[in-house]
CSV table of C-alpha atoms and ligand atoms in Angstrom, one decimal:
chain,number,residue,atom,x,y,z
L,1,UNK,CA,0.0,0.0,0.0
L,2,UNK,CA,3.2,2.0,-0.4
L,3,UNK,CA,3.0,3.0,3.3
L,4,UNK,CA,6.6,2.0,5.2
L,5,UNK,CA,6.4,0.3,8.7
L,6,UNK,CA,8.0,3.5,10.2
L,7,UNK,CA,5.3,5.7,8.8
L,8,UNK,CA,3.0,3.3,10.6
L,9,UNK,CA,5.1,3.0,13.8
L,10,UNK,CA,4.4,7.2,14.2
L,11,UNK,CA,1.0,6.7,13.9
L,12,UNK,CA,0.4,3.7,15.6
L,13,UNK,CA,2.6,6.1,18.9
L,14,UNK,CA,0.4,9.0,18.3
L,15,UNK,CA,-2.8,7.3,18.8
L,16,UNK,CA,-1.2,5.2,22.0
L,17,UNK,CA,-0.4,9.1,23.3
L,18,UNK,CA,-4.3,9.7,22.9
L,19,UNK,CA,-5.0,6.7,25.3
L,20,UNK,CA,-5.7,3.9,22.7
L,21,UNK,CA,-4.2,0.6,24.2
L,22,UNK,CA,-2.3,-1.6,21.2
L,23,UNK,CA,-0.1,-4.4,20.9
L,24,UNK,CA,2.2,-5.1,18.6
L,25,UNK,CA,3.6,-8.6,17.7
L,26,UNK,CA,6.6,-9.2,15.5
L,27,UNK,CA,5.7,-10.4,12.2
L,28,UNK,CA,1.8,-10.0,12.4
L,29,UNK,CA,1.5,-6.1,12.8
L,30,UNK,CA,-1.4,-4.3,15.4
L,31,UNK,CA,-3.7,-5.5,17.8
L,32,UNK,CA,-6.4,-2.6,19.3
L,33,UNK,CA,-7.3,-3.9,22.4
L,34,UNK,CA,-8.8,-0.6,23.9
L,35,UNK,CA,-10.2,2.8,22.6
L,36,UNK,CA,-10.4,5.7,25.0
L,37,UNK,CA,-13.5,7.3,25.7
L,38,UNK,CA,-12.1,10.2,24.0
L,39,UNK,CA,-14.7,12.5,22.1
L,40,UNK,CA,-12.7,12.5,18.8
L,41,UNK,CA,-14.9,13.4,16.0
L,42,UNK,CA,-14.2,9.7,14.4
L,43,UNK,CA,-15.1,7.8,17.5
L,44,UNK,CA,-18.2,9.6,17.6
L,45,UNK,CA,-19.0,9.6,13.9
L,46,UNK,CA,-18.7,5.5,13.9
L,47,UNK,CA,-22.8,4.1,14.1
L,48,UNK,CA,-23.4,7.7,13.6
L,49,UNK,CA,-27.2,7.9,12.0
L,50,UNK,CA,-27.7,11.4,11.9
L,51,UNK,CA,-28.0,13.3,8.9
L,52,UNK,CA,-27.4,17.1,10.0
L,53,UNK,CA,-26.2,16.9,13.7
L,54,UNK,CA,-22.4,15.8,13.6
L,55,UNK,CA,-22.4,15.4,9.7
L,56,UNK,CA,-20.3,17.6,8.9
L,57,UNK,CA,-17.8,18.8,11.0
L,58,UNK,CA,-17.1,17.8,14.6
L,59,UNK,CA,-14.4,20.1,15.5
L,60,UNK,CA,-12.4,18.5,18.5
L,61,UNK,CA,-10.7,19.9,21.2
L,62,UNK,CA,-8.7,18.7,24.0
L,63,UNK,CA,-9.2,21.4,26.0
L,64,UNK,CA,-10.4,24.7,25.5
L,65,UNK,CA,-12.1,28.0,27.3
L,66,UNK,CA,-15.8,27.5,26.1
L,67,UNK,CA,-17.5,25.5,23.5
L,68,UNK,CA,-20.1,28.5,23.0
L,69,UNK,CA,-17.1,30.5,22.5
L,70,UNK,CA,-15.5,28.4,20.0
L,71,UNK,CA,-19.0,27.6,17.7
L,72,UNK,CA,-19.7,31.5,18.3
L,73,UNK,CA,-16.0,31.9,16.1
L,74,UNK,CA,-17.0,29.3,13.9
L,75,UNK,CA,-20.2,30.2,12.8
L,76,UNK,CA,-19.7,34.2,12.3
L,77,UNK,CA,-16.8,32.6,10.0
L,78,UNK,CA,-20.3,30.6,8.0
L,79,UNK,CA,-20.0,27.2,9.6
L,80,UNK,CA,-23.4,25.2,8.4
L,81,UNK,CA,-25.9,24.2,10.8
L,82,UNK,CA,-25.0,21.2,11.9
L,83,UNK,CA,-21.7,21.5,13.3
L,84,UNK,CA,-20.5,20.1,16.2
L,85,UNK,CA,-18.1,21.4,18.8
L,86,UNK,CA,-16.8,19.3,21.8
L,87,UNK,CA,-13.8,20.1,24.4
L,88,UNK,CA,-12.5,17.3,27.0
L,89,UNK,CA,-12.5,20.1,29.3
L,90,UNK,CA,-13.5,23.8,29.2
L,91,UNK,CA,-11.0,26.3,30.9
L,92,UNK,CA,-14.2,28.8,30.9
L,93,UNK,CA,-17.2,26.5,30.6
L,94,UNK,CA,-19.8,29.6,31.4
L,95,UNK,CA,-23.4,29.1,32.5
L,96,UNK,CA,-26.7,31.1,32.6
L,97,UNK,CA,-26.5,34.2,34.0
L,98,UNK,CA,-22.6,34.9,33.8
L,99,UNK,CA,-22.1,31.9,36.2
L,100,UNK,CA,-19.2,29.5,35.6
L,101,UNK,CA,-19.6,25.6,34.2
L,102,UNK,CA,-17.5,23.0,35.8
L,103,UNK,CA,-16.0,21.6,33.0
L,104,UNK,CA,-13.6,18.7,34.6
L,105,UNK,CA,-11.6,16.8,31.7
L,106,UNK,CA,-12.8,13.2,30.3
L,107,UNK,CA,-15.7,13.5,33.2
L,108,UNK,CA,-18.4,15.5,31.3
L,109,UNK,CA,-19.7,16.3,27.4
L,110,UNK,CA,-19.4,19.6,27.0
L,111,UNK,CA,-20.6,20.3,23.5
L,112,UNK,CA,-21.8,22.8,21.3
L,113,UNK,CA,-23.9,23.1,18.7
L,114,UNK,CA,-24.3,25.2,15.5
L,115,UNK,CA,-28.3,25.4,14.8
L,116,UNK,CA,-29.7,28.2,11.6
L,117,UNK,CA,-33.2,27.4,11.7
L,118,UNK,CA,-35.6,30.0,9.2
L,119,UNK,CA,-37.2,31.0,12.8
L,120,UNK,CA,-37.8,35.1,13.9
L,121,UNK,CA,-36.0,35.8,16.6
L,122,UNK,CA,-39.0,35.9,18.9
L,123,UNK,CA,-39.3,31.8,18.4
L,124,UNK,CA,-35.9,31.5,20.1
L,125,UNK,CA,-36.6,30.2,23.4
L,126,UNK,CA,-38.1,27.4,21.3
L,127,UNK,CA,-34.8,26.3,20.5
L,128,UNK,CA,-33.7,25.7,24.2
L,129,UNK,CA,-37.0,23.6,25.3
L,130,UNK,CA,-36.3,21.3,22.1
L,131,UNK,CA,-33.1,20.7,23.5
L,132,UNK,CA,-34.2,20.5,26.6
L,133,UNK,CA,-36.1,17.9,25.5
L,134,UNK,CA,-33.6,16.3,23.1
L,135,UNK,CA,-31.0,15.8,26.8
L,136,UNK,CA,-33.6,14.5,28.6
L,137,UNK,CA,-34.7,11.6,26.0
L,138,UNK,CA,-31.3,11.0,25.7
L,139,UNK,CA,-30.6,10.3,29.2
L,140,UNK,CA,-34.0,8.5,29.6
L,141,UNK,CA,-33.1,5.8,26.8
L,142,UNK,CA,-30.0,5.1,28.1
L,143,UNK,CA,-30.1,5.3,31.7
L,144,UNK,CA,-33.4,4.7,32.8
L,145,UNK,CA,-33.0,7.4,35.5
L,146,UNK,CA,-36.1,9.4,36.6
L,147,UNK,CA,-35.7,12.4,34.4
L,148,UNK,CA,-37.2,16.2,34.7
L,149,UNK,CA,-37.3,19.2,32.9
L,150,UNK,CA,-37.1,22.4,35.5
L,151,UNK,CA,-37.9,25.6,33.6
L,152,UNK,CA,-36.7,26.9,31.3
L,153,UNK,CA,-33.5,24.3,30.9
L,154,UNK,CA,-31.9,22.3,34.0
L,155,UNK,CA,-32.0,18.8,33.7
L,156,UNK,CA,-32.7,17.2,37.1
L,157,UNK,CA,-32.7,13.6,38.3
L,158,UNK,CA,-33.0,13.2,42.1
L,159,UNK,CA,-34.2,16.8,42.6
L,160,UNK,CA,-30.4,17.6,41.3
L,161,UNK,CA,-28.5,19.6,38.4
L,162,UNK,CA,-27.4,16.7,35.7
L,163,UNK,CA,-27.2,19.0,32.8
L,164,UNK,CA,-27.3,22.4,31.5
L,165,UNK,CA,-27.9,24.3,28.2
L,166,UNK,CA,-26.9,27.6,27.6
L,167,UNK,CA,-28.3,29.2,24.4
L,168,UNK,CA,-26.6,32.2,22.5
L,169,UNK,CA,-28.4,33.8,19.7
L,170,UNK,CA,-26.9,35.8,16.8
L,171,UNK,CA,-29.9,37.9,15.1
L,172,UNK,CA,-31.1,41.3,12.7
L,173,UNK,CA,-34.3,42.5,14.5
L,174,UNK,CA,-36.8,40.1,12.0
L,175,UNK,CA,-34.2,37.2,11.0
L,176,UNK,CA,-32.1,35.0,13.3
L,177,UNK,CA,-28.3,34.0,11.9
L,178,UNK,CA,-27.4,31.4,14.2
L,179,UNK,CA,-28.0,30.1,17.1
L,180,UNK,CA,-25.6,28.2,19.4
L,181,UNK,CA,-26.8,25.4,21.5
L,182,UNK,CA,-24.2,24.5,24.6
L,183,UNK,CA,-24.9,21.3,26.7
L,184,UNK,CA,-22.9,20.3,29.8
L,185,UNK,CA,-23.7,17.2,30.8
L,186,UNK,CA,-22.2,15.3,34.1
L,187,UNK,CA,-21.2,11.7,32.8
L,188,UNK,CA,-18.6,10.0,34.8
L,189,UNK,CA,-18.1,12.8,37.6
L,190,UNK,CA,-17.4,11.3,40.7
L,191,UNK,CA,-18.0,14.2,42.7
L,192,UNK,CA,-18.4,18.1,42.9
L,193,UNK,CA,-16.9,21.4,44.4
L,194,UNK,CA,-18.3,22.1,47.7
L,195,UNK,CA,-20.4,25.2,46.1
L,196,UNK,CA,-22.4,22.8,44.0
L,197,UNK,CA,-21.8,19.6,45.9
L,198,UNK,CA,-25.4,19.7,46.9
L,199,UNK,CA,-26.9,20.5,43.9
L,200,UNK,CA,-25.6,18.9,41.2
L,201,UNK,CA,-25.1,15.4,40.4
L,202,UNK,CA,-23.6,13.2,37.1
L,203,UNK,CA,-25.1,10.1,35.6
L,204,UNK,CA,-22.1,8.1,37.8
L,205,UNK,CA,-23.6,9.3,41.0
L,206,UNK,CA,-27.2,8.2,40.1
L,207,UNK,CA,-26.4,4.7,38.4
L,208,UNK,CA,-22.8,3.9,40.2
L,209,UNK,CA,-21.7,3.1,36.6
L,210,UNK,CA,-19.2,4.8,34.2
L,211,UNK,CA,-21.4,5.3,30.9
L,212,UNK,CA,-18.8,5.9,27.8
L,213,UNK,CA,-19.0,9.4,27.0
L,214,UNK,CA,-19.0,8.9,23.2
L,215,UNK,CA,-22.3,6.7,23.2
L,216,UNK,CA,-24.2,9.9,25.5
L,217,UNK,CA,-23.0,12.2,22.5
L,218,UNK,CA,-24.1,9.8,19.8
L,219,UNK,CA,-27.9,9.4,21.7
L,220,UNK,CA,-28.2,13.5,22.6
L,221,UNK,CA,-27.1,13.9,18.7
L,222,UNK,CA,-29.7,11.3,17.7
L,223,UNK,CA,-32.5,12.7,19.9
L,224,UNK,CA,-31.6,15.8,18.9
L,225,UNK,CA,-32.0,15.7,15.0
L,226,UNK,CA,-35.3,13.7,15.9
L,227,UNK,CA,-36.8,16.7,17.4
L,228,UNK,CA,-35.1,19.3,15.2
L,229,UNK,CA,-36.9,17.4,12.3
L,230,UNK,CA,-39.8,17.2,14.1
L,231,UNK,CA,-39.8,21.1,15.2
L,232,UNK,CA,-38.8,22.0,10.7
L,233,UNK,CA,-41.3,20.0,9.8
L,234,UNK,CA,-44.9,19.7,12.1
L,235,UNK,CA,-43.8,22.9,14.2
L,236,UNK,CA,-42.9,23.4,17.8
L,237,UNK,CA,-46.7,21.9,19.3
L,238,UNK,CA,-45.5,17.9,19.6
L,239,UNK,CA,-42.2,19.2,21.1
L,240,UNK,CA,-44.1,21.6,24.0
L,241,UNK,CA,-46.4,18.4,24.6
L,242,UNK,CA,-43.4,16.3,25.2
L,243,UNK,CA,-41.8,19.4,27.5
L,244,UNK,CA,-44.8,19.4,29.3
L,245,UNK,CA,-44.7,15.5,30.1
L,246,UNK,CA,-41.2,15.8,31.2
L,247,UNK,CA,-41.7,19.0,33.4
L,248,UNK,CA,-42.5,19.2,37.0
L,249,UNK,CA,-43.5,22.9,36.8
L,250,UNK,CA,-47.2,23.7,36.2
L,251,UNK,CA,-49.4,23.8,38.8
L,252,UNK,CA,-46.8,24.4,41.4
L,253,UNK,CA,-46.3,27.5,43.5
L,254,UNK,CA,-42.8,28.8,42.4
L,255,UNK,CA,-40.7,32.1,42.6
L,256,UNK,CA,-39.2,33.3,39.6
L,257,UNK,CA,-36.6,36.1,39.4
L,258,UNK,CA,-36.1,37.6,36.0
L,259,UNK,CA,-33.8,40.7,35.4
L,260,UNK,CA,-34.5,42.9,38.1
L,261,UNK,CA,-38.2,41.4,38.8
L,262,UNK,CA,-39.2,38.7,41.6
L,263,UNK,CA,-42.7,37.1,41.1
L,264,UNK,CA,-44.0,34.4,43.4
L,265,UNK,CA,-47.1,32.3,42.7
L,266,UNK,CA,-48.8,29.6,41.1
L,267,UNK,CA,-47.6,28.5,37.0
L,268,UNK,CA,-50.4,28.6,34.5
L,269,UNK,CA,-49.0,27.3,32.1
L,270,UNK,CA,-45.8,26.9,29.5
L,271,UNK,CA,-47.5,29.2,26.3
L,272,UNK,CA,-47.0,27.9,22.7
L,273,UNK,CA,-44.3,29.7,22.6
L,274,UNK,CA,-42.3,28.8,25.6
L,275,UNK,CA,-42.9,31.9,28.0
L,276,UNK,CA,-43.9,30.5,31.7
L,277,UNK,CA,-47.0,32.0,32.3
L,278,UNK,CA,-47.5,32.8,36.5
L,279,UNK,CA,-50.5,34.1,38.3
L,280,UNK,CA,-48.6,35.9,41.6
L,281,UNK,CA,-50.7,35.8,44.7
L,282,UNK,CA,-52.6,39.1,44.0
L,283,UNK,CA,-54.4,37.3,41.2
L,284,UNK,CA,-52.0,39.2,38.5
L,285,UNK,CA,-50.6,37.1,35.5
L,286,UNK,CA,-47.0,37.5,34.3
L,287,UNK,CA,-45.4,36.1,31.0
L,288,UNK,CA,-41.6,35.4,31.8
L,289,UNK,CA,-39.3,34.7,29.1
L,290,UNK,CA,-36.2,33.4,30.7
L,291,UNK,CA,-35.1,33.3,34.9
L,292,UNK,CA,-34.5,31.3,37.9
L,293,UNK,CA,-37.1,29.4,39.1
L,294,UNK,CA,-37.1,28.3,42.8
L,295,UNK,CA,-39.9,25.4,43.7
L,296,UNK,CA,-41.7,26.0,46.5
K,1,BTN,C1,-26.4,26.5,32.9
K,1,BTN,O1,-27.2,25.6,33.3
K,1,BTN,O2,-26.1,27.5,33.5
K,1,BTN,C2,-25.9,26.3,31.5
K,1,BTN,C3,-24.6,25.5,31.4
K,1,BTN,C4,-24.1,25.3,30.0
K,1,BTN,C5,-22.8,24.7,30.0
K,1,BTN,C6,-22.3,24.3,28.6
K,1,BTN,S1,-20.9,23.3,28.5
K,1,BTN,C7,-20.8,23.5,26.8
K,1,BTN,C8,-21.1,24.9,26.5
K,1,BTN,N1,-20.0,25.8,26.6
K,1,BTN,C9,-20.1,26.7,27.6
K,1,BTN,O3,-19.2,27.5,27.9
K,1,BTN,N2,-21.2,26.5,28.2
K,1,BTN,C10,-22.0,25.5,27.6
């Protein structure tokens, strides 16, 4: 194949640097006995069924400050929806609200993704429920755990923080360019800072077993086009029922704080187009686009 030994030698060392385990025996060439559960874009790519989610690109880093960042770069530069961008570990994995993602390497996915849907910038928020949605069905399939949707994006199992989306938006007043999708999900954490300690928790902690990181990407991706599809072609009303199911919200007596504004009171409803709506304990409704919600 007109490809010397020592040619293979390099690469056979580079890929035993990235943690694949291979023997070599004299005469017969290369055994791979173990693969990593690295996030490299081949390893998730292999059974990949998807036909827009991790397609095209799947631009791997080993470490890096923030995937959002990174996709942010990428797409201003006219990366096609679709593209996928995953870190081992985030040096600046940020959260809602300016706070900070712990981004630990090889324990969690931290991944972004590149979405251009022909939406208005008003149907936004949409975007986050669907993958909302998308996480939780994910984690459903493959570990069973008792999953729910707390408004308008933590992923909870056991009353605690398993996942996270933060959504960035790039848009003229009537027409959206991108938006950025980030998940952090807790996979094989073992355990957690003493600020979040008691409110977070990783798919390890819940089942006591390590879940290869590559085959929770693959499932989110899968589960993800599913309802992406679903969303381009029926509209955003299956995806809302399905939020609904998975949510623990309505009905309950909640506080909500939104920029600068504190309500407390009973949820109405989720509208059709995401906003929580809350009757506050004077009898007045409130639509709230985005916040913290404390269950009372
Ligand atoms: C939150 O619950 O506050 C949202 C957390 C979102 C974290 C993810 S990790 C991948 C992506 N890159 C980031 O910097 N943040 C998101």
């Amino acid at each position: 194949m007109s490809v010397s030994r020592a040619a293979i030698w390099k690469h056979i060392q580079k890929l035993r640097e990235d943690g694949y385990v291979i023997e070599s025996s004299p005469k017969k060439g290369y055994i791979l006995k173990k693969a990593p559960d690295l996030l490299l874009s081949n390893e998730i790519r292999e059974g990949l069924t998807t036909e827009i989610f991790g397609r095209g690109d799947i631009v791997y880093f080993s470490e890096t400050d923030s995937t959002n960042t990174r996709a942010k770069e990428l797409a201003d530069q006219g990366a096609p929806e679709g593209t996928v961008v995953v870190s081992e570990k985030q040096t600046d994995g940020r959260g809602r609200k300016g706070r900070n993602w712990f981004s630990p390497s090889r324990e969690g996915i931290y991944v972004s993704l590149i979405l251009r849907p022909g939406i208005s910038p008003d149907e936004a928020p949409k975007t986050t429920l669907l993958t909302a949605v998308a996480v939780a069905e994910a984690l459903i399939s493959l570990t069973l755990l008792k999953v729910s949707i707390k408004w308008p994006n933590d992923i909870l199992t056991n009353g605690k923080k398993i996942a996270g989306i933060l959504t960035e938006i790039r848009a003229e007043i009537d027409a959206i360019d991108y938006i950025i999708v980030g998940l952090g999900l807790n996979v094989n954490t073992p355990d957690f800072p003493d600020d979040i300690r008691e409110n977070a928790t990783s798919i390890l902690i819940e089942t006591g077993k390590h879940f290869p990181r590559v085959t929770v990407i693959r499932e989110y991706l899968k589960q993800y086009e599913r309802y992406y599809k679903i969303f381009g072609r029926i509209g955003f009303e299956p995806i809302l029922t399905r939020w609904k199911e998975l949510s623990n919200i309505i009905g309950r007596q909640i506080t909500v704080e939104a920029t600068g504004t504190k309500h407390t009171g009973q949820v109405q409803d989720i509208d059709r187009d995401g906003v929580l709506i809350l009757k506050d304990n004077a009898g007045k409704y409130h639509r709230i686009f985005s916040g913290d919600v404390i269950l009372m």
